[in-house]
Coordinates of C-alpha atoms and ligand atoms in Angstrom, one line a residue:
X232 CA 5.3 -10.9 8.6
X233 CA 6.1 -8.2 10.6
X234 CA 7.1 -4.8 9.6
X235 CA 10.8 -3.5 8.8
X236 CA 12.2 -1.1 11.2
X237 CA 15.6 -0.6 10.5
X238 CA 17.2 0.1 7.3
X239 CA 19.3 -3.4 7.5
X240 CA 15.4 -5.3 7.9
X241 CA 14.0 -3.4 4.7
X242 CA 17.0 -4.8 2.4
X243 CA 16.5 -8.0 3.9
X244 CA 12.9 -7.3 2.5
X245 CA 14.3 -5.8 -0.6
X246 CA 16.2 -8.7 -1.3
X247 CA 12.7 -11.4 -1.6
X248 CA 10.7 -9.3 -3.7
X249 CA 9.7 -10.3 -7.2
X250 CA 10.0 -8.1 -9.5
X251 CA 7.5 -8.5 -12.7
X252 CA 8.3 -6.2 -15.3
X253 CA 5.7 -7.7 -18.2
X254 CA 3.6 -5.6 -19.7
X255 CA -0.2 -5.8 -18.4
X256 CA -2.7 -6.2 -21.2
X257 CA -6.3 -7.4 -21.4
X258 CA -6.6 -8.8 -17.6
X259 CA -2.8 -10.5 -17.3
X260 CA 0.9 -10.2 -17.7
X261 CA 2.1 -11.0 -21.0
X262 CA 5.7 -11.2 -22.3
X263 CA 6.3 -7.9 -24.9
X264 CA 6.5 -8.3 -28.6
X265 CA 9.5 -5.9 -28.5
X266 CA 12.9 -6.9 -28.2
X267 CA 14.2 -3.3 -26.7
X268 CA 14.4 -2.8 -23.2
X269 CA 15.8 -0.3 -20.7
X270 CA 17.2 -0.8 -17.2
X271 CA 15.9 0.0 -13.9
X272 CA 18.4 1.4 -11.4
X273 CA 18.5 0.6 -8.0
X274 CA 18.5 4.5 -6.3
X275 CA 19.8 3.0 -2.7
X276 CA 23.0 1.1 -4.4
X277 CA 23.5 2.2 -7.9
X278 CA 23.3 -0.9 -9.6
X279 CA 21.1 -2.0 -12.2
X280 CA 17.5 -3.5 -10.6
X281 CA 15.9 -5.2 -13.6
X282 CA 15.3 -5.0 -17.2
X283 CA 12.3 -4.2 -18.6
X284 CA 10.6 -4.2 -21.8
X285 CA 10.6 -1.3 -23.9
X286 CA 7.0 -1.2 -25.4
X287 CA 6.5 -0.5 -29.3
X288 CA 4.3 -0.4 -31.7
X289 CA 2.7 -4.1 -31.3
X290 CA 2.8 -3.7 -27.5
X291 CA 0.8 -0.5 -27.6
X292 CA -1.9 -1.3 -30.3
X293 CA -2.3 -4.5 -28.5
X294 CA -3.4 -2.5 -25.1
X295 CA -5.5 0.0 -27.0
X296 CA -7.4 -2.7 -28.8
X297 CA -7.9 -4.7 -25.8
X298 CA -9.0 -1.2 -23.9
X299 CA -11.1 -0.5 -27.2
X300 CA -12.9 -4.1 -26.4
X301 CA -13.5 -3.5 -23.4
X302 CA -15.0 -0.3 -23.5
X303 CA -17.2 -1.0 -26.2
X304 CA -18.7 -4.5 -24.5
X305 CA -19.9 -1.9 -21.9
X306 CA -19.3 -4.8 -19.5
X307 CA -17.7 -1.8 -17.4
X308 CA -18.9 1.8 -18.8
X309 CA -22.4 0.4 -18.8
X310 CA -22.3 -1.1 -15.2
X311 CA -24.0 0.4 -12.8
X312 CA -22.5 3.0 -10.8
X313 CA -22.7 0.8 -7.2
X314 CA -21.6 -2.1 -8.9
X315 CA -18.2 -0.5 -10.0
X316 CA -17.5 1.4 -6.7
X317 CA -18.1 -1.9 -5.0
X318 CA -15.0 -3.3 -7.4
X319 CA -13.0 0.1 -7.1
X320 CA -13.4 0.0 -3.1
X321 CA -12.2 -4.0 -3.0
X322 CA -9.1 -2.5 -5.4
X323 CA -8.4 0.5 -2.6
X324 CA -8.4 -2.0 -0.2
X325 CA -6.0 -4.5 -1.5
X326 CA -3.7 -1.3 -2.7
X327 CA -3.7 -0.5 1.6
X328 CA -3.1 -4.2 2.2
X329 CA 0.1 -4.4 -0.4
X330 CA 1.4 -0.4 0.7
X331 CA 4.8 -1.5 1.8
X332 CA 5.3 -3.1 -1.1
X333 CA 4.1 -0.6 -3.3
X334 CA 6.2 1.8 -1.1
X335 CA 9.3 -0.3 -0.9
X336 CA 9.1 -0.7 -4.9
X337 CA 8.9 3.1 -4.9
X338 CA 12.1 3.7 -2.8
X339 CA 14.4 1.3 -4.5
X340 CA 13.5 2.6 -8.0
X341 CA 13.4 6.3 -7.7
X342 CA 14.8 7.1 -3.7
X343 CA 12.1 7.9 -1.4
X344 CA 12.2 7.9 1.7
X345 CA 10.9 4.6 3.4
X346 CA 8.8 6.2 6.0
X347 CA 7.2 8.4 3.2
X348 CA 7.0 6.0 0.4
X349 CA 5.0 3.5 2.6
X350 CA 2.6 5.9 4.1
X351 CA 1.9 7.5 1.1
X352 CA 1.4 4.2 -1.3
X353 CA -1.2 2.6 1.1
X354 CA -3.0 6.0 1.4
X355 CA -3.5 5.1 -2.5
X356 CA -6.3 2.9 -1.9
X357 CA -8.3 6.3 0.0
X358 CA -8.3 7.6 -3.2
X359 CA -9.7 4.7 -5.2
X360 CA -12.3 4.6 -2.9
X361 CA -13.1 8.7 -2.7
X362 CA -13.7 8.4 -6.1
X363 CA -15.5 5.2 -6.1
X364 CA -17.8 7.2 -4.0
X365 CA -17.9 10.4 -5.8
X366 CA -18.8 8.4 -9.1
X367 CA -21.6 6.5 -7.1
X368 CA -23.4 9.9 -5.9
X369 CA -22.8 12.4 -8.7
X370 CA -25.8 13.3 -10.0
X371 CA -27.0 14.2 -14.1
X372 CA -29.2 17.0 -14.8
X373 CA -33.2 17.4 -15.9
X374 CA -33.6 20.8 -17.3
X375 CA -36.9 22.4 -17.2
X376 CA -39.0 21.2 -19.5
X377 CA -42.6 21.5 -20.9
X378 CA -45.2 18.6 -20.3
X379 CA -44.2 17.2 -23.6
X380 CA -40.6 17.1 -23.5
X381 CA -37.7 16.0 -21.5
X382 CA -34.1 17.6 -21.2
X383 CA -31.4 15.5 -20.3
X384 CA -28.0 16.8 -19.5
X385 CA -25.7 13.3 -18.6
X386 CA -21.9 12.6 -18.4
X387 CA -20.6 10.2 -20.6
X388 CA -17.1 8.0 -20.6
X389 CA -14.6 9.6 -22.6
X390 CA -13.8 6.3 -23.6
X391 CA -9.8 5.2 -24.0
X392 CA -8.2 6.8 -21.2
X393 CA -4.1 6.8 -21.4
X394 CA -2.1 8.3 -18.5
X395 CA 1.6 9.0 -18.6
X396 CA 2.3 9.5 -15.0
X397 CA 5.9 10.7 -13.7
X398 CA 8.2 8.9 -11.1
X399 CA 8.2 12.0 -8.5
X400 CA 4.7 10.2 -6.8
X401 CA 5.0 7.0 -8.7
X402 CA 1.4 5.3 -6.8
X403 CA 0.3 8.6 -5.7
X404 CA -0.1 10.6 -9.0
X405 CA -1.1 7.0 -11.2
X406 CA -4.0 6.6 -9.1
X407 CA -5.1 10.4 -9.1
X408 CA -5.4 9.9 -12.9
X409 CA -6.3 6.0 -12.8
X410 CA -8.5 6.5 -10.3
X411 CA -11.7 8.8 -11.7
X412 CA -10.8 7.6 -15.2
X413 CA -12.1 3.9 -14.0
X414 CA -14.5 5.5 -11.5
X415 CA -16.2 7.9 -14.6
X416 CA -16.5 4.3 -16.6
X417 CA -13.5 4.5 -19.4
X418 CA -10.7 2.0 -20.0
X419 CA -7.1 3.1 -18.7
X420 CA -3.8 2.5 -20.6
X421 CA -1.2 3.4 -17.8
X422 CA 2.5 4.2 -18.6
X423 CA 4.4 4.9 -15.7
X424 CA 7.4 6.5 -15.8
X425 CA 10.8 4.8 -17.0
X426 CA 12.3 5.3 -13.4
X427 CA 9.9 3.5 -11.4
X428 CA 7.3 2.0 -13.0
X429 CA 7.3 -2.0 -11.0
X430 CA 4.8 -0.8 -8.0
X431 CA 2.1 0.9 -11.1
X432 CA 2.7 -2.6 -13.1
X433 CA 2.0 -4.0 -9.3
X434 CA -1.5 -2.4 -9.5
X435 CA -2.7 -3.6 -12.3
X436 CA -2.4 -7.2 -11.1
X437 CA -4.6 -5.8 -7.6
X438 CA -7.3 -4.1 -9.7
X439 CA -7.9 -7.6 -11.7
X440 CA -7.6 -9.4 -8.3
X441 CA -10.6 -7.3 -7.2
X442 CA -12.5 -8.0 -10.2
X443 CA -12.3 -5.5 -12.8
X444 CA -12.9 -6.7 -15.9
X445 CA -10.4 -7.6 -18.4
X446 CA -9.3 -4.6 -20.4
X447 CA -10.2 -2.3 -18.3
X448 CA -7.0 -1.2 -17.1
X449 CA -3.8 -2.1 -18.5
X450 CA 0.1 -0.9 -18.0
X451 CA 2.8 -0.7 -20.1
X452 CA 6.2 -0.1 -18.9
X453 CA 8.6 2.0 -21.4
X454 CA 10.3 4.9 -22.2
X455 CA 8.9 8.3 -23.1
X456 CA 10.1 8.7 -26.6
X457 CA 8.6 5.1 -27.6
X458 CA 5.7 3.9 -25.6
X459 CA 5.0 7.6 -24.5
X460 CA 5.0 8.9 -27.7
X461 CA 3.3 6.1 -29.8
X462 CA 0.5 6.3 -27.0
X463 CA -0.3 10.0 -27.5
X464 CA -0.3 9.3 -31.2
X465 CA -2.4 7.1 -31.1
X466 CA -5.9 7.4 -33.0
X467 CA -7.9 5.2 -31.0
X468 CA -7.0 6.9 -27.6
X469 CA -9.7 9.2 -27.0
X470 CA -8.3 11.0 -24.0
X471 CA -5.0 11.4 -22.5
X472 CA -3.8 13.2 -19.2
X473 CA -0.5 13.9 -18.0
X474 CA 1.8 14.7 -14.9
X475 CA 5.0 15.7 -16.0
X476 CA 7.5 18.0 -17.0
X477 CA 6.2 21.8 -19.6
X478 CA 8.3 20.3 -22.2
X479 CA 6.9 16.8 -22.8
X480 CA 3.5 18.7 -21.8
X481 CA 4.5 20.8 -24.8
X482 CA 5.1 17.7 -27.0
X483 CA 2.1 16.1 -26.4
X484 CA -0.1 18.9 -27.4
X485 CA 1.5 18.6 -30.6
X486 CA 0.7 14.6 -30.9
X487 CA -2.4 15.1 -30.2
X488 CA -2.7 17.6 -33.4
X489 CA -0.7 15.3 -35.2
X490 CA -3.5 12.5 -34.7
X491 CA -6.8 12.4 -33.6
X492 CA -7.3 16.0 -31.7
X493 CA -7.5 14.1 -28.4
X494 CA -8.1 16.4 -25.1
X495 CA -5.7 16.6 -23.1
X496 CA -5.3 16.7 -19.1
X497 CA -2.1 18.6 -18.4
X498 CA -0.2 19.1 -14.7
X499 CA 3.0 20.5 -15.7
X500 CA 5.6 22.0 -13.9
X501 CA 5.7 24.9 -11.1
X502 CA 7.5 27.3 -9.2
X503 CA 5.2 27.6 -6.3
X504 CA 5.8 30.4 -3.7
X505 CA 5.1 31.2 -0.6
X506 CA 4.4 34.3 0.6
X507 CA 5.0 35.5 4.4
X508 CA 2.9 38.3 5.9
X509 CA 4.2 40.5 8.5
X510 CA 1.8 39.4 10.9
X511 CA 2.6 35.3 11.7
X512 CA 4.1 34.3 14.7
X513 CA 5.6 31.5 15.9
X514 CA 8.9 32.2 13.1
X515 CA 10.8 28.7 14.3
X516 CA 7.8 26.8 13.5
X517 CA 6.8 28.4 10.4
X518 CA 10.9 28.2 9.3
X519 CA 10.7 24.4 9.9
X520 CA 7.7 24.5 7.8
X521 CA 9.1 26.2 5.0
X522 CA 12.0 24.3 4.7
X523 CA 10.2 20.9 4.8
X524 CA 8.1 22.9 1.9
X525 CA 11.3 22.7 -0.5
X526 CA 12.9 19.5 1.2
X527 CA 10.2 17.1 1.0
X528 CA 10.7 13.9 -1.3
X529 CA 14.1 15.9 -1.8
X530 CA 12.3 18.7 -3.8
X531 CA 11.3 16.3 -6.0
X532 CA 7.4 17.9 -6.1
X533 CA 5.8 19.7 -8.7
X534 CA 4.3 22.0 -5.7
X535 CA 7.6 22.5 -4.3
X536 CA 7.5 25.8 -2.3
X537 CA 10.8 27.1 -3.7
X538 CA 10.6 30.7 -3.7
X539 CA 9.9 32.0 -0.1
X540 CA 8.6 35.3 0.0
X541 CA 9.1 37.1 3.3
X542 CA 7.4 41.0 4.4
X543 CA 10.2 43.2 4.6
X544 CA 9.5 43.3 8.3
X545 CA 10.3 39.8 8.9
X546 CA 12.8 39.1 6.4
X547 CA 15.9 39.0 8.7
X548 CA 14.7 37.2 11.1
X549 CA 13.3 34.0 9.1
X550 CA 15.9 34.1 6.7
X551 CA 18.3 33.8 9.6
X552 CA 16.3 31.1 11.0
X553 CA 15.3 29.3 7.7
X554 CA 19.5 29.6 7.0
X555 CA 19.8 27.6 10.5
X556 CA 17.6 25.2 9.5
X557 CA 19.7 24.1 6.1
X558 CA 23.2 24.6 7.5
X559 CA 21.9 22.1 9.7
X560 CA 20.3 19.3 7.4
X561 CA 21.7 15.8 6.4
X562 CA 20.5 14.1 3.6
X563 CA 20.3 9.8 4.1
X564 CA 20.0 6.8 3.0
X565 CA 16.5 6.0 1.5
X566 CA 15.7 2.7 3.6
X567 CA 16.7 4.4 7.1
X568 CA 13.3 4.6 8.4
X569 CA 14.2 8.1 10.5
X570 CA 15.7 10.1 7.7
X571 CA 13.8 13.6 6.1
X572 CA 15.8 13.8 3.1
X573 CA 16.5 10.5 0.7
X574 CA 18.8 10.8 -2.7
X575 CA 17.5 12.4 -5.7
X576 CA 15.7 9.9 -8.7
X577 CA 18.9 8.5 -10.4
X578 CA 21.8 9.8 -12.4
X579 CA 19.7 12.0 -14.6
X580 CA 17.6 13.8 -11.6
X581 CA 21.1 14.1 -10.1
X582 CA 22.9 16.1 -13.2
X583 CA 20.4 17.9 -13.7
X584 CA 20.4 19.6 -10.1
X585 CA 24.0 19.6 -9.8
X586 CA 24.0 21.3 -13.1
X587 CA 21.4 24.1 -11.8
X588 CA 23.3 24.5 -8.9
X589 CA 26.9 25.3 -10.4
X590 CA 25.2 27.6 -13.1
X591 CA 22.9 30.0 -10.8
X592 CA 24.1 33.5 -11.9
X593 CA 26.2 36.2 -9.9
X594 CA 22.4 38.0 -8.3
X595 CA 21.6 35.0 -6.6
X596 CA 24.0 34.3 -3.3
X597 CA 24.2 31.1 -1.7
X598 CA 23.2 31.2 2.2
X599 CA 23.5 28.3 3.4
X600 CA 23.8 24.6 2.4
X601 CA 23.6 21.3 3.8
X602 CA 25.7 18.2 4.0
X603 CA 25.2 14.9 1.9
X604 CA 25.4 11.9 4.3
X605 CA 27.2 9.8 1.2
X606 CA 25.6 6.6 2.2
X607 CA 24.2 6.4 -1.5
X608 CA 24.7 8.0 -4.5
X609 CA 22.8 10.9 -6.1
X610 CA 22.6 12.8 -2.7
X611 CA 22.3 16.5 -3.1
X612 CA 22.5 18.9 0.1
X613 CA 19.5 21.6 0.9
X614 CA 20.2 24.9 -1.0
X615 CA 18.8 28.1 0.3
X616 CA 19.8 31.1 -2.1
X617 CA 19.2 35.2 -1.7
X618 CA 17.4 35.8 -5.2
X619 CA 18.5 38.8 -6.5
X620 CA 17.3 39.1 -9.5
X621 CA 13.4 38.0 -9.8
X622 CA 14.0 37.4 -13.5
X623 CA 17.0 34.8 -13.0
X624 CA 17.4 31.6 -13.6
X625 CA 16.7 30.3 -9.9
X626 CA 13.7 32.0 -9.8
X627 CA 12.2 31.4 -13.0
X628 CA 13.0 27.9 -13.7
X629 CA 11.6 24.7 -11.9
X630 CA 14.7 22.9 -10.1
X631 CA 13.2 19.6 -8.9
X632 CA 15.4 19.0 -6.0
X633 CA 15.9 20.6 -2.6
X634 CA 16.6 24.5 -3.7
X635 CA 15.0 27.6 -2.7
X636 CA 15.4 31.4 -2.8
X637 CA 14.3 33.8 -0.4
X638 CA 13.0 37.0 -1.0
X639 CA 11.4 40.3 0.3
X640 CA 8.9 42.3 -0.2
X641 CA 7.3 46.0 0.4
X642 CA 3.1 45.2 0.0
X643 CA 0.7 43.3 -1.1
X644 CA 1.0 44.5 -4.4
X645 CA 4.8 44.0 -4.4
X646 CA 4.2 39.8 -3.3
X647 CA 1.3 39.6 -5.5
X648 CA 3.8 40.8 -8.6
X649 CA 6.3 38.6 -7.4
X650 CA 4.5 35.5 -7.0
X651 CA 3.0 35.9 -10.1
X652 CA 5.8 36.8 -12.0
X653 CA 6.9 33.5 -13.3
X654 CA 5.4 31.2 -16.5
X655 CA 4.0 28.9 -13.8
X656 CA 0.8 28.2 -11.7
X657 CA 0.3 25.7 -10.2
X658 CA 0.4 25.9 -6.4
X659 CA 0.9 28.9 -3.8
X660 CA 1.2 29.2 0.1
X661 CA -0.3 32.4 2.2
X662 CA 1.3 32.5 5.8
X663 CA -0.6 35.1 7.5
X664 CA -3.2 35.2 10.7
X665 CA -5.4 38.1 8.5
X666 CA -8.1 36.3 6.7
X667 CA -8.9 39.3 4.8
X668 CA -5.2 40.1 3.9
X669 CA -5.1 36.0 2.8
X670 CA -8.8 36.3 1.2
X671 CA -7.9 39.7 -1.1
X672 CA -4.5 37.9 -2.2
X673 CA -6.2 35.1 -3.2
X674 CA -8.3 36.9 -5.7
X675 CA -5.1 38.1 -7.8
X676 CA -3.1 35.0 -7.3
X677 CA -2.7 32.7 -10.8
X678 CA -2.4 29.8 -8.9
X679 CA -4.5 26.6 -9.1
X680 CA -4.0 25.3 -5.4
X681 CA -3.9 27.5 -2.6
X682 CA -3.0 27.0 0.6
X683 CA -3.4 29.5 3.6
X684 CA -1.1 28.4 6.6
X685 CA -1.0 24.9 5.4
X686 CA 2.2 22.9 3.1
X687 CA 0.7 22.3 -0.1
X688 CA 1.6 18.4 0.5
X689 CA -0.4 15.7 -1.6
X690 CA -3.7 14.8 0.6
X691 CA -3.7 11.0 -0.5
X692 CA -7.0 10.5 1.0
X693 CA -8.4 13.9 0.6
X694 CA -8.8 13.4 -3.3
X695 CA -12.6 13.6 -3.4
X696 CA -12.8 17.1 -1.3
X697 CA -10.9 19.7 -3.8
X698 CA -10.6 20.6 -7.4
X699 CA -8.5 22.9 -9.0
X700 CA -7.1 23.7 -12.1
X701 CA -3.4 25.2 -12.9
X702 CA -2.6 28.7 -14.6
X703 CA -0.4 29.2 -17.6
X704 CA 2.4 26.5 -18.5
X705 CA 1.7 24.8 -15.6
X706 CA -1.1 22.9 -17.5
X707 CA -4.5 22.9 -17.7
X708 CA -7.8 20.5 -17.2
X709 CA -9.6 20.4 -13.5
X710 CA -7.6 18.1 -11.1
X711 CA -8.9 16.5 -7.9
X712 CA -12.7 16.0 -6.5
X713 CA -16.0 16.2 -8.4
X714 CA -14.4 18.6 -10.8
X715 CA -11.4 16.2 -11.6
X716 CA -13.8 13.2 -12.0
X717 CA -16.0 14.8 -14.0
X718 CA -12.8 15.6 -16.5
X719 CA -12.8 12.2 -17.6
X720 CA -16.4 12.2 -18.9
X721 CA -17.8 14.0 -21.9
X722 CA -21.0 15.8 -21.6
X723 CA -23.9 14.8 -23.7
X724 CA -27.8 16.4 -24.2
X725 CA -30.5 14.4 -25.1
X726 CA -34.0 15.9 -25.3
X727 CA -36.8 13.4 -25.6
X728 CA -40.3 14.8 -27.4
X729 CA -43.3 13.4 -26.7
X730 CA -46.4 13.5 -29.1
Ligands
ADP2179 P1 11.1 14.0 -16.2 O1 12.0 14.7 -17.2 O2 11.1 14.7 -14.9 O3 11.2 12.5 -16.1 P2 9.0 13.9 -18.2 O4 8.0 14.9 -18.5 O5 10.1 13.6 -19.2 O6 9.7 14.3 -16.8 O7 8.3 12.5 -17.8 C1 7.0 12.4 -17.3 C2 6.4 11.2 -18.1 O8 6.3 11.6 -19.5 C3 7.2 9.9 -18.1 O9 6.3 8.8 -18.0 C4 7.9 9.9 -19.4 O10 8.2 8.6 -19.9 C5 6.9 10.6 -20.3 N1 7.4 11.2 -21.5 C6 8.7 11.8 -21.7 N2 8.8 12.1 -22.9 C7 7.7 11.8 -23.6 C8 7.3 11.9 -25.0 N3 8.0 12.5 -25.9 N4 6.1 11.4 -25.3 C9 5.3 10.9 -24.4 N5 5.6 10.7 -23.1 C10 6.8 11.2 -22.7

């Protein structure tokens, strides 16, 4: 079959997928014990997509028992280390064979755009295999020891791993969590989010395909405040990590009290800025840049680079450009291949920004603003908004859709204050040519991923190379690389004395 390239070609292709909404459990689809559902929407029409199960209480202990099994077999967590990266590698590669389907699943469900959605959900498979390789080669530790004795330091499985992933990166941000959980040795209980959850179900059917053992991993499609919520309450879940949004992150710190004191993974929300030194050059470029920054997957990214903020020496003219840029931009329909800028996730996703929008205050002036093409619904135009106020409501408060503010500043210290000056910390963006400028800024940033000169996109395959960890109610736990695989283990001594 060859690919789709126009947007009439990928709704012929929309139209002949199947779409399996079962809950996976114990190596295969089953039908749910439940009898609630919720619908699926399709983002490029409107209409409903497909009903899925609901999963409750039966649905849930049913996974977490078959997990349980699995784990405790050691079929899996005992296996060795070259053995399971050889599965893990066979499951990237079959998640690259089956990316435009994974992508097209993504687009129809929560509205991103083709070109993106199927470069980004075949890239999935680089990071099964990063970590299948990083789990391979990570080493344990001897300590020193005398002639009689021997001190082991080793990483254990946590054990039951659940995820609750969000819909922003639906194959993207499932298999940074799915990913070194298998690859550290645990069992996963996935539950993507209620928006698009078919392409994560989809994965569940390639990893078995490539021969993981039943139990390993299993999905469960549902909504937050059921299958979410019974999941993080659960007392046989030994682990649970989270993408999502500070107030479910909030929520789920207070499950895990209420259960079995579980740790907790958290990536939360952010209001990521990027800060413009006096000294960069090419100021078209760099406005292009910053507007793809808050444009990209239609804002919809917890590293969104909303709050641009610009040396007072260059404020006028890349504010003038940046307002060029948005006057200028068209939003489109999801399944045109060329299009930047899709429709937001849904109805939901679409209030909510509309709502942001008609309540920023009086100090923040709108300007400039794009056009909505109105070929599907939920489109929302690029935003670009003079903050006037660095305690308002735009600049405090994480939008999730194409919005940003610009801003100026005097110093260092004045950006440093600035870009610090929110509950968040998750990402932040230097845009300088003075290393040492970029390097001592660094230092008092409370952000967990930096970038200098560079959008803080998702690096699909780049997984395995970086760590980092967010600040403040942006969540905590080490994410990405060694540091993020080595999350999903627990650390264990063992001293062996000899006679
Ligand atoms: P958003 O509002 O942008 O969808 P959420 O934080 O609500 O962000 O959703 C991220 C993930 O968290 C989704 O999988 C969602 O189902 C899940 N979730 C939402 N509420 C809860 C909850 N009370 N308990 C557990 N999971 C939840």
């Amino acid at each position: 079959m060859t690919n789709p390239s126009t947007r009439n070609e990928w709704l012929e292709r929309a139209s002949t997928l199947e779409l399996d909404g079962r809950p996976f459990i114990g190596g295969r689809r089953h039908g749910a014990k439940t009898d609630s559902t919720f619908n699926l929407v399709n983002v490029t029409t409107g209409e409903n997509l497909a009903t899925l199960p609901d999963c409750g209480t039966e649905d849930v202990d049913a996974a977490v028992a078959a997990a349980r099994r699995a784990f405790e077999t050691g079929l899996w967590a005992k296996m060795a280390p070259s053995e399971r990266s050889q599965i893990l590698k066979r499951f990237g590669d079959l998640v690259a064979k089956c990316g435009e389907t994974l992508g097209l699943l993504d687009t129809l469900q929560m509205g991103m755009p083709i070109a993106l959605s199927t470069a980004i959900a075949p890239a999935g498979g680089g990071i099964l295999r990063d970590f299948a390789e990083l789990a391979e080669h990570h080493t344990n530790l001897i300590l020193p020891s005398a002639a009689t004795a021997l001190i082991t330091q080793i990483r254990r499985p946590k054990g039951v791993v659940a995820a609750i992933t969000p819909w922003n990166f639906p194959i993207h941000v499932a298999l940074s969590k799915v990913a070194p959980a298998l690859a550290a040795g645990n069992s996963v209980i996935l539950k993507p989010s209620e928006i698009a959850p078919l392409a994560c179900l989809m994965l569940a059917d390639l990893a078995t395909e490539a021969g993981l053992p039943d139990g390993v991993f299993n999905v469960l499609p549902g909504l937050g405040a059921t299958t979410g919520r019974l999941l993080a309450l659960h007392k046989d879940v030994d682990c649970l990590t989270f993408t999502g949004s500070t107030a479910t992150g909030l929520r789920l710190l207070e499950y895990a009290a209420q259960s079995n004191m579980k740790p907790l993974l958290l990536e939360c929300g952010g209001k990521s800025p990027q800060i413009v030194l006096d000294d960069v050059g090419d100021l078209d470029g760099l406005a292009q840049v910053l507007f793809d920054g808050f444009t990209w997957n239609a804002g919809q990214v917890c590293t969104n680079g909303s709050r641009i903020l610009i040396a007072e020496a260059l404020y006028d003219r890349l504010t003038a450009r940046l307002i060029e840029k948005v006057n200028a931009a068209m939003t489109g329909h999801a399944l045109e291949p060329s299009i930047g800028i899709g429709p937001l996730a849904g109805t939901l996703q679409h209030q909510r920004v509309s709502a942001f929008l008609e309540g920023v205050e009086p100090s923040d002036h709108l300007l400039a603003q794009g056009t909505i093409s109105k070929s599907v619904p939920f489109e929302v135009a690029p935003h670009l908004f003079e903050a006037g106020d660095p305690n308002s409501r735009l600049t405090q408060s994480e939008v999730f859709g194409p919005v940003a503010s610009v801003m100026r500043f005097k110093d260092e210290a004045h950006a440093i204050a600035l870009a610090n000056g929110t509950r968040y910390g998750l990402s932040a963006n230097i845009w300088t040519k003075d290393v040492a400028a970029a390097h001592r800024i660094v230092q008092d940033l409370r952000a967990g991923f930096v970038s200098i000169n560079r959008v803080p996109q998702p690096a699909p395959a780049g997984a395995r190379f970086y760590s980092g960890e967010p600040f403040g109610m942006s969540g905590y736990g080490a994410d990405g690389g060694l540091a993020g695989l080595l999350s999903y283990t627990r650390l264990q001594s063992v001293n062996y004395h000899f006679a």
